[in-house]
PDB file of C-alpha atoms in Angstrom:
ATOM      1  CA  MET J  28     120.434-203.400   5.707  1.00 70.00           C
ATOM      2  CA  SER J  29     119.635-202.695   2.072  1.00 84.00           C
ATOM      3  CA  TYR J  30     121.935-203.552  -0.807  1.00 90.00           C
ATOM      4  CA  VAL J  31     122.000-203.089  -4.568  1.00 93.00           C
ATOM      5  CA  CYS J  32     123.142-205.661  -7.134  1.00 94.00           C
ATOM      6  CA  PHE J  33     123.881-205.157 -10.816  1.00 96.00           C
ATOM      7  CA  ASN J  34     123.461-208.224 -13.018  1.00 97.00           C
ATOM      8  CA  ARG J  35     124.451-209.274 -16.512  1.00 97.00           C
ATOM      9  CA  ILE J  36     122.187-212.174 -17.408  1.00 98.00           C
ATOM     10  CA  ALA J  37     122.796-214.342 -20.480  1.00 98.00           C
ATOM     11  CA  ILE J  38     120.280-216.887 -21.775  1.00 98.00           C
ATOM     12  CA  ALA J  39     121.396-219.337 -24.456  1.00 97.00           C
ATOM     13  CA  GLY J  40     119.743-222.154 -26.362  1.00 96.00           C
ATOM     14  CA  PRO J  41     117.754-222.925 -29.531  1.00 95.00           C
ATOM     15  CA  ARG J  42     116.679-219.753 -31.315  1.00 95.00           C
ATOM     16  CA  SER J  43     112.948-220.401 -30.993  1.00 96.00           C
ATOM     17  CA  LYS J  44     113.279-221.034 -27.249  1.00 96.00           C
ATOM     18  CA  VAL J  45     115.378-217.917 -26.678  1.00 97.00           C
ATOM     19  CA  LEU J  46     112.853-215.827 -28.624  1.00 97.00           C
ATOM     20  CA  GLY J  47     110.054-217.368 -26.577  1.00 97.00           C
ATOM     21  CA  PHE J  48     111.812-216.371 -23.382  1.00 98.00           C
ATOM     22  CA  ARG J  49     112.420-212.858 -24.703  1.00 97.00           C
ATOM     23  CA  ASN J  50     108.727-212.460 -25.438  1.00 97.00           C
ATOM     24  CA  ASP J  51     107.719-213.799 -22.020  1.00 97.00           C
ATOM     25  CA  ALA J  52     110.144-211.497 -20.183  1.00 96.00           C
ATOM     26  CA  HIS J  53     108.992-208.416 -22.114  1.00 93.00           C
ATOM     27  CA  ARG J  54     106.215-206.374 -20.479  1.00 88.00           C
ATOM     28  CA  ARG J  55     104.636-203.367 -22.145  1.00 83.00           C
ATOM     29  CA  ILE J  56     103.474-200.592 -19.861  1.00 77.00           C
ATOM     30  CA  SER J  57     100.543-198.225 -20.034  1.00 73.00           C
ATOM     31  CA  PRO J  58     100.782-194.965 -22.030  1.00 77.00           C
ATOM     32  CA  SER J  59     100.686-192.935 -18.801  1.00 70.00           C
ATOM     33  CA  LEU J  60     103.597-194.885 -17.343  1.00 70.00           C
ATOM     34  CA  LYS J  61     105.481-194.649 -20.635  1.00 72.00           C
ATOM     35  CA  GLU J  62     105.113-190.871 -20.601  1.00 71.00           C
ATOM     36  CA  LEU J  63     106.136-190.602 -16.964  1.00 66.00           C
ATOM     37  CA  LEU J  64     109.088-192.984 -17.053  1.00 65.00           C
ATOM     38  CA  GLY J  65     110.273-192.505 -20.627  1.00 69.00           C
ATOM     39  CA  GLU J  66     110.303-196.255 -21.320  1.00 72.00           C
ATOM     40  CA  PRO J  67     107.825-198.186 -23.484  1.00 76.00           C
ATOM     41  CA  TYR J  68     108.351-201.536 -21.745  1.00 81.00           C
ATOM     42  CA  VAL J  69     110.165-203.524 -19.083  1.00 87.00           C
ATOM     43  CA  ALA J  70     112.800-205.623 -20.860  1.00 91.00           C
ATOM     44  CA  PHE J  71     113.177-208.221 -18.115  1.00 95.00           C
ATOM     45  CA  SER J  72     110.033-208.473 -16.028  1.00 92.00           C
ATOM     46  CA  LEU J  73     110.185-211.170 -13.380  1.00 93.00           C
ATOM     47  CA  GLU J  74     106.527-210.431 -12.716  1.00 90.00           C
ATOM     48  CA  SER J  75     105.671-211.500 -16.265  1.00 92.00           C
ATOM     49  CA  LEU J  76     107.905-214.590 -16.179  1.00 96.00           C
ATOM     50  CA  PHE J  77     106.381-215.865 -12.939  1.00 95.00           C
ATOM     51  CA  ARG J  78     102.832-215.048 -14.026  1.00 93.00           C
ATOM     52  CA  LYS J  79     103.034-216.539 -17.539  1.00 95.00           C
ATOM     53  CA  ASN J  80     104.537-219.764 -16.225  1.00 97.00           C
ATOM     54  CA  ARG J  81     102.234-219.910 -13.181  1.00 96.00           C
ATOM     55  CA  LEU J  82     105.173-220.148 -10.820  1.00 96.00           C
ATOM     56  CA  PRO J  83     104.526-219.726  -7.089  1.00 93.00           C
ATOM     57  CA  GLU J  84     106.209-216.668  -5.637  1.00 86.00           C
ATOM     58  CA  PRO J  85     109.197-217.575  -3.491  1.00 85.00           C
ATOM     59  CA  SER J  86     108.876-216.687   0.164  1.00 77.00           C
ATOM     60  CA  PRO J  87     109.386-214.661   2.236  1.00 78.00           C
ATOM     61  CA  ASP J  88     110.352-211.756  -0.043  1.00 83.00           C
ATOM     62  CA  GLY J  89     108.380-212.653  -3.167  1.00 87.00           C
ATOM     63  CA  ILE J  90     109.616-211.132  -6.422  1.00 90.00           C
ATOM     64  CA  PRO J  91     110.749-207.567  -7.116  1.00 88.00           C
ATOM     65  CA  PHE J  92     108.026-205.502  -8.747  1.00 80.00           C
ATOM     66  CA  ASP J  93     109.208-203.426 -11.699  1.00 79.00           C
ATOM     67  CA  TRP J  94     106.534-200.724 -11.631  1.00 65.00           C
ATOM     68  CA  PHE J  95     102.775-200.565 -11.637  1.00 56.00           C
ATOM     69  CA  GLN J  96      99.920-198.119 -11.301  1.00 50.00           C
ATOM     70  CA  VAL J  97      97.115-197.965  -8.754  1.00 51.00           C
ATOM     71  CA  GLY J  98      94.636-195.250  -9.692  1.00 57.00           C
ATOM     72  CA  ASN J  99      96.715-192.125 -10.226  1.00 59.00           C
ATOM     73  CA  ASP J 100      99.588-193.355  -8.080  1.00 58.00           C
ATOM     74  CA  ILE J 101     102.753-194.739  -9.639  1.00 57.00           C
ATOM     75  CA  LEU J 102     104.435-197.347  -7.463  1.00 57.00           C
ATOM     76  CA  ALA J 103     107.995-198.206  -8.444  1.00 61.00           C
ATOM     77  CA  GLY J 104     110.852-200.122  -6.895  1.00 69.00           C
ATOM     78  CA  HIS J 105     114.566-199.907  -7.570  1.00 80.00           C
ATOM     79  CA  TYR J 106     114.414-202.045 -10.706  1.00 85.00           C
ATOM     80  CA  PHE J 107     116.164-201.030 -13.932  1.00 86.00           C
ATOM     81  CA  THR J 108     116.477-203.292 -16.965  1.00 90.00           C
ATOM     82  CA  SER J 109     117.781-203.241 -20.512  1.00 91.00           C
ATOM     83  CA  ARG J 110     118.201-205.822 -23.271  1.00 94.00           C
ATOM     84  CA  LEU J 111     120.934-206.342 -25.848  1.00 95.00           C
ATOM     85  CA  PRO J 112     120.162-207.569 -29.381  1.00 94.00           C
ATOM     86  CA  LEU J 113     119.785-211.290 -29.972  1.00 96.00           C
ATOM     87  CA  ALA J 114     123.089-212.958 -30.889  1.00 94.00           C
ATOM     88  CA  GLU J 115     122.159-215.431 -33.623  1.00 89.00           C
ATOM     89  CA  GLY J 116     125.422-217.317 -33.984  1.00 88.00           C
ATOM     90  CA  TRP J 117     126.770-217.876 -30.476  1.00 92.00           C
ATOM     91  CA  HIS J 118     128.700-221.135 -31.096  1.00 91.00           C
ATOM     92  CA  GLY J 119     125.778-222.382 -33.165  1.00 91.00           C
ATOM     93  CA  HIS J 120     123.132-221.298 -30.662  1.00 95.00           C
ATOM     94  CA  ALA J 121     121.143-218.141 -29.973  1.00 96.00           C
ATOM     95  CA  ARG J 122     121.988-215.968 -26.981  1.00 97.00           C
ATOM     96  CA  ILE J 123     120.448-212.895 -25.439  1.00 97.00           C
ATOM     97  CA  GLU J 124     121.784-210.706 -22.662  1.00 97.00           C
ATOM     98  CA  TYR J 125     120.034-208.478 -20.159  1.00 97.00           C
ATOM     99  CA  ARG J 126     121.266-205.868 -17.700  1.00 96.00           C
ATOM    100  CA  VAL J 127     119.306-205.720 -14.443  1.00 95.00           C
ATOM    101  CA  GLU J 128     119.915-203.518 -11.412  1.00 93.00           C
ATOM    102  CA  VAL J 129     117.779-204.270  -8.373  1.00 92.00           C
ATOM    103  CA  LYS J 130     117.640-203.418  -4.695  1.00 91.00           C
ATOM    104  CA  ASN J 131     117.514-206.044  -1.923  1.00 91.00           C
ATOM    105  CA  TYR J 132     117.330-209.073  -4.232  1.00 92.00           C
ATOM    106  CA  GLU J 133     119.833-211.497  -5.678  1.00 93.00           C
ATOM    107  CA  ILE J 134     118.338-212.286  -9.056  1.00 95.00           C
ATOM    108  CA  TYR J 135     119.891-215.739  -9.394  1.00 96.00           C
ATOM    109  CA  ASN J 136     117.634-217.032  -6.591  1.00 95.00           C
ATOM    110  CA  LEU J 137     114.640-216.128  -8.760  1.00 96.00           C
ATOM    111  CA  LEU J 138     116.154-217.558 -11.941  1.00 97.00           C
ATOM    112  CA  ILE J 139     116.295-221.012 -10.341  1.00 97.00           C
ATOM    113  CA  PRO J 140     112.495-221.567 -10.441  1.00 97.00           C
ATOM    114  CA  VAL J 141     112.251-219.722 -13.768  1.00 97.00           C
ATOM    115  CA  SER J 142     114.810-222.092 -15.321  1.00 98.00           C
ATOM    116  CA  ARG J 143     112.535-225.078 -14.650  1.00 97.00           C
ATOM    117  CA  ALA J 144     109.982-223.561 -17.012  1.00 97.00           C
ATOM    118  CA  TYR J 145     112.615-223.143 -19.776  1.00 98.00           C
ATOM    119  CA  ALA J 146     114.308-226.528 -19.696  1.00 96.00           C
ATOM    120  CA  GLU J 147     116.036-226.112 -23.092  1.00 96.00           C
ATOM    121  CA  LEU J 148     117.831-222.943 -22.022  1.00 97.00           C
ATOM    122  CA  CYS J 149     120.924-222.223 -19.934  1.00 98.00           C
ATOM    123  CA  PHE J 150     121.132-219.126 -17.742  1.00 98.00           C
ATOM    124  CA  VAL J 151     124.240-217.344 -16.486  1.00 98.00           C
ATOM    125  CA  ASP J 152     123.930-214.492 -13.997  1.00 98.00           C
ATOM    126  CA  SER J 153     127.097-212.445 -13.492  1.00 98.00           C
ATOM    127  CA  GLN J 154     126.501-210.230 -10.475  1.00 97.00           C
ATOM    128  CA  ILE J 155     128.275-207.427  -8.640  1.00 96.00           C
ATOM    129  CA  SER J 156     127.277-206.072  -5.261  1.00 93.00           C
ATOM    130  CA  LEU J 157     127.453-202.301  -5.644  1.00 88.00           C
ATOM    131  CA  ASP J 158     128.030-202.084  -1.891  1.00 87.00           C
ATOM    132  CA  SER J 159     130.838-204.604  -1.318  1.00 87.00           C
ATOM    133  CA  GLY J 160     132.181-204.913  -4.878  1.00 87.00           C
ATOM    134  CA  GLU J 161     132.017-208.719  -4.719  1.00 92.00           C
ATOM    135  CA  ILE J 162     131.764-210.381  -8.146  1.00 95.00           C
ATOM    136  CA  ASN J 163     130.255-213.814  -8.670  1.00 95.00           C
ATOM    137  CA  ALA J 164     128.596-215.762 -11.452  1.00 98.00           C
ATOM    138  CA  MET J 165     125.922-218.436 -11.311  1.00 98.00           C
ATOM    139  CA  TYR J 166     125.185-221.113 -13.894  1.00 98.00           C
ATOM    140  CA  ILE J 167     121.525-222.080 -13.710  1.00 98.00           C
ATOM    141  CA  THR J 168     119.615-224.718 -15.627  1.00 97.00           C
ATOM    142  CA  ARG J 169     116.574-226.886 -14.951  1.00 97.00           C
ATOM    143  CA  GLY J 170     116.309-225.714 -11.354  1.00 97.00           C
ATOM    144  CA  ARG J 171     119.948-226.305 -10.450  1.00 97.00           C
ATOM    145  CA  CYS J 172     122.539-223.635  -9.668  1.00 98.00           C
ATOM    146  CA  SER J 173     126.346-223.602  -9.500  1.00 98.00           C
ATOM    147  CA  ARG J 174     128.297-220.603  -8.246  1.00 97.00           C
ATOM    148  CA  TRP J 175     131.780-219.227  -8.959  1.00 97.00           C
ATOM    149  CA  ASP J 176     133.422-216.230  -7.298  1.00 96.00           C
ATOM    150  CA  LEU J 177     135.882-214.120  -9.282  1.00 95.00           C
ATOM    151  CA  PRO J 178     139.246-214.408  -7.472  1.00 95.00           C
ATOM    152  CA  GLU J 179     140.760-211.328  -5.890  1.00 93.00           C
ATOM    153  CA  ASP J 180     143.837-211.395  -8.133  1.00 95.00           C
ATOM    154  CA  CYS J 181     141.580-211.280 -11.217  1.00 95.00           C
ATOM    155  CA  CYS J 182     139.696-208.313  -9.763  1.00 93.00           C
ATOM    156  CA  ASN J 183     142.967-206.508  -9.078  1.00 92.00           C
ATOM    157  CA  ALA J 184     144.132-207.138 -12.648  1.00 94.00           C
ATOM    158  CA  HIS J 185     140.975-205.529 -14.030  1.00 95.00           C
ATOM    159  CA  TRP J 186     141.393-202.489 -11.785  1.00 93.00           C
ATOM    160  CA  GLN J 187     145.030-202.089 -12.870  1.00 93.00           C
ATOM    161  CA  ARG J 188     144.127-202.427 -16.552  1.00 94.00           C
ATOM    162  CA  ALA J 189     141.259-199.931 -16.280  1.00 95.00           C
ATOM    163  CA  ALA J 190     143.444-197.458 -14.389  1.00 94.00           C
ATOM    164  CA  LYS J 191     146.160-197.654 -17.038  1.00 91.00           C
ATOM    165  CA  GLU J 192     143.682-197.274 -19.920  1.00 92.00           C
ATOM    166  CA  ASN J 193     142.147-194.209 -18.258  1.00 93.00           C
ATOM    167  CA  GLY J 194     145.503-192.607 -17.450  1.00 92.00           C
ATOM    168  CA  VAL J 195     145.210-192.909 -13.673  1.00 90.00           C
ATOM    169  CA  ALA J 196     148.622-193.622 -12.190  1.00 85.00           C
ATOM    170  CA  LYS J 197     147.764-194.480  -8.572  1.00 86.00           C
ATOM    171  CA  LEU J 198     145.442-197.381  -7.808  1.00 81.00           C
ATOM    172  CA  ASP J 199     144.096-195.595  -4.736  1.00 84.00           C
ATOM    173  CA  ASP J 200     142.944-192.795  -7.038  1.00 83.00           C
ATOM    174  CA  ALA J 201     141.492-195.321  -9.490  1.00 86.00           C
ATOM    175  CA  TYR J 202     138.994-196.584  -6.922  1.00 87.00           C
ATOM    176  CA  GLU J 203     137.501-193.092  -6.719  1.00 87.00           C
ATOM    177  CA  ASP J 204     137.413-192.511 -10.494  1.00 89.00           C
ATOM    178  CA  ASP J 205     134.006-193.226 -12.084  1.00 90.00           C
ATOM    179  CA  SER J 206     135.429-194.049 -15.530  1.00 93.00           C
ATOM    180  CA  VAL J 207     137.961-196.486 -14.102  1.00 93.00           C
ATOM    181  CA  ARG J 208     135.335-198.098 -11.897  1.00 92.00           C
ATOM    182  CA  SER J 209     132.924-198.547 -14.814  1.00 93.00           C
ATOM    183  CA  ASP J 210     135.599-200.118 -17.033  1.00 95.00           C
ATOM    184  CA  ALA J 211     136.876-202.389 -14.268  1.00 94.00           C
ATOM    185  CA  GLU J 212     133.395-203.587 -13.335  1.00 94.00           C
ATOM    186  CA  GLU J 213     132.472-204.317 -16.957  1.00 95.00           C
ATOM    187  CA  GLY J 214     135.650-206.358 -17.368  1.00 96.00           C
ATOM    188  CA  MET J 215     135.098-208.299 -14.160  1.00 96.00           C
ATOM    189  CA  LEU J 216     131.478-209.083 -14.975  1.00 96.00           C
ATOM    190  CA  ALA J 217     132.428-210.240 -18.480  1.00 96.00           C
ATOM    191  CA  GLU J 218     135.159-212.541 -17.148  1.00 97.00           C
ATOM    192  CA  ALA J 219     132.838-213.995 -14.532  1.00 97.00           C
ATOM    193  CA  MET J 220     130.195-214.689 -17.158  1.00 96.00           C
ATOM    194  CA  ALA J 221     132.680-216.248 -19.588  1.00 97.00           C
ATOM    195  CA  HIS J 222     133.782-218.663 -16.859  1.00 97.00           C
ATOM    196  CA  TRP J 223     130.681-220.763 -17.600  1.00 98.00           C
ATOM    197  CA  ASP J 224     130.830-220.707 -21.424  1.00 97.00           C
ATOM    198  CA  LYS J 225     132.254-224.213 -21.846  1.00 97.00           C
ATOM    199  CA  ARG J 226     129.748-225.741 -19.450  1.00 97.00           C
ATOM    200  CA  VAL J 227     126.852-223.972 -21.160  1.00 97.00           C
ATOM    201  CA  LEU J 228     128.004-225.227 -24.564  1.00 96.00           C
ATOM    202  CA  ARG J 229     128.379-228.812 -23.332  1.00 96.00           C
ATOM    203  CA  ALA J 230     124.860-228.768 -21.932  1.00 96.00           C
ATOM    204  CA  LEU J 231     123.332-227.255 -25.070  1.00 95.00           C
ATOM    205  CA  ARG J 232     125.116-229.682 -27.396  1.00 93.00           C
ATOM    206  CA  ARG J 233     123.911-232.650 -25.378  1.00 92.00           C
ATOM    207  CA  ARG J 234     120.322-231.421 -25.542  1.00 87.00           C
ATOM    208  CA  ASN J 235     120.349-230.093 -29.094  1.00 75.00           C
ATOM    209  CA  PRO J 236     122.908-231.866 -31.300  1.00 70.00           C
ATOM    210  CA  LEU J 237     123.691-229.758 -34.382  1.00 59.00           C
TER     211      LEU J 237
END
């Protein structure tokens, strides 16, 4: 059975290390692909991160390919990425955030080996299953991963808030409203990501005293 996950991924650490990661994750595409797809690059290319750091592909599923060209054929998977601007002053550290939607992969499993290659950085992956609606967030650093699931009462609170802000009186109707769903999901993902802020800051301050 296939499934789709949407991820908000935050990477924090010393500015030079965050910029280095941003450059490694960035993959420019050919002019023909740019014209066809309307995008000049892949913002978060796991292909590039694994290749540049000479990481072995995890088995059995490998890594999700963003898109590539064989002759005149364009081969693309369900892999959509975007990048937010670098935050220079995140509690004294730099921080960058990506949005990644992918089919049949849970990105945090791939961030675990990647994190070993970027030992000065902390990764947080806040993920929603677009099929089940489950929200969880993973803190990943130096090959280790901790997981936290957003409690049901927190999810309900976000749905109720989003319904009220969008003028939808009945919660049953809110679940079918695209605007309410978008607002609720953004709020849930943000709360799940923020759950790890204190732990990220403790780790960064131990490694890089200001």
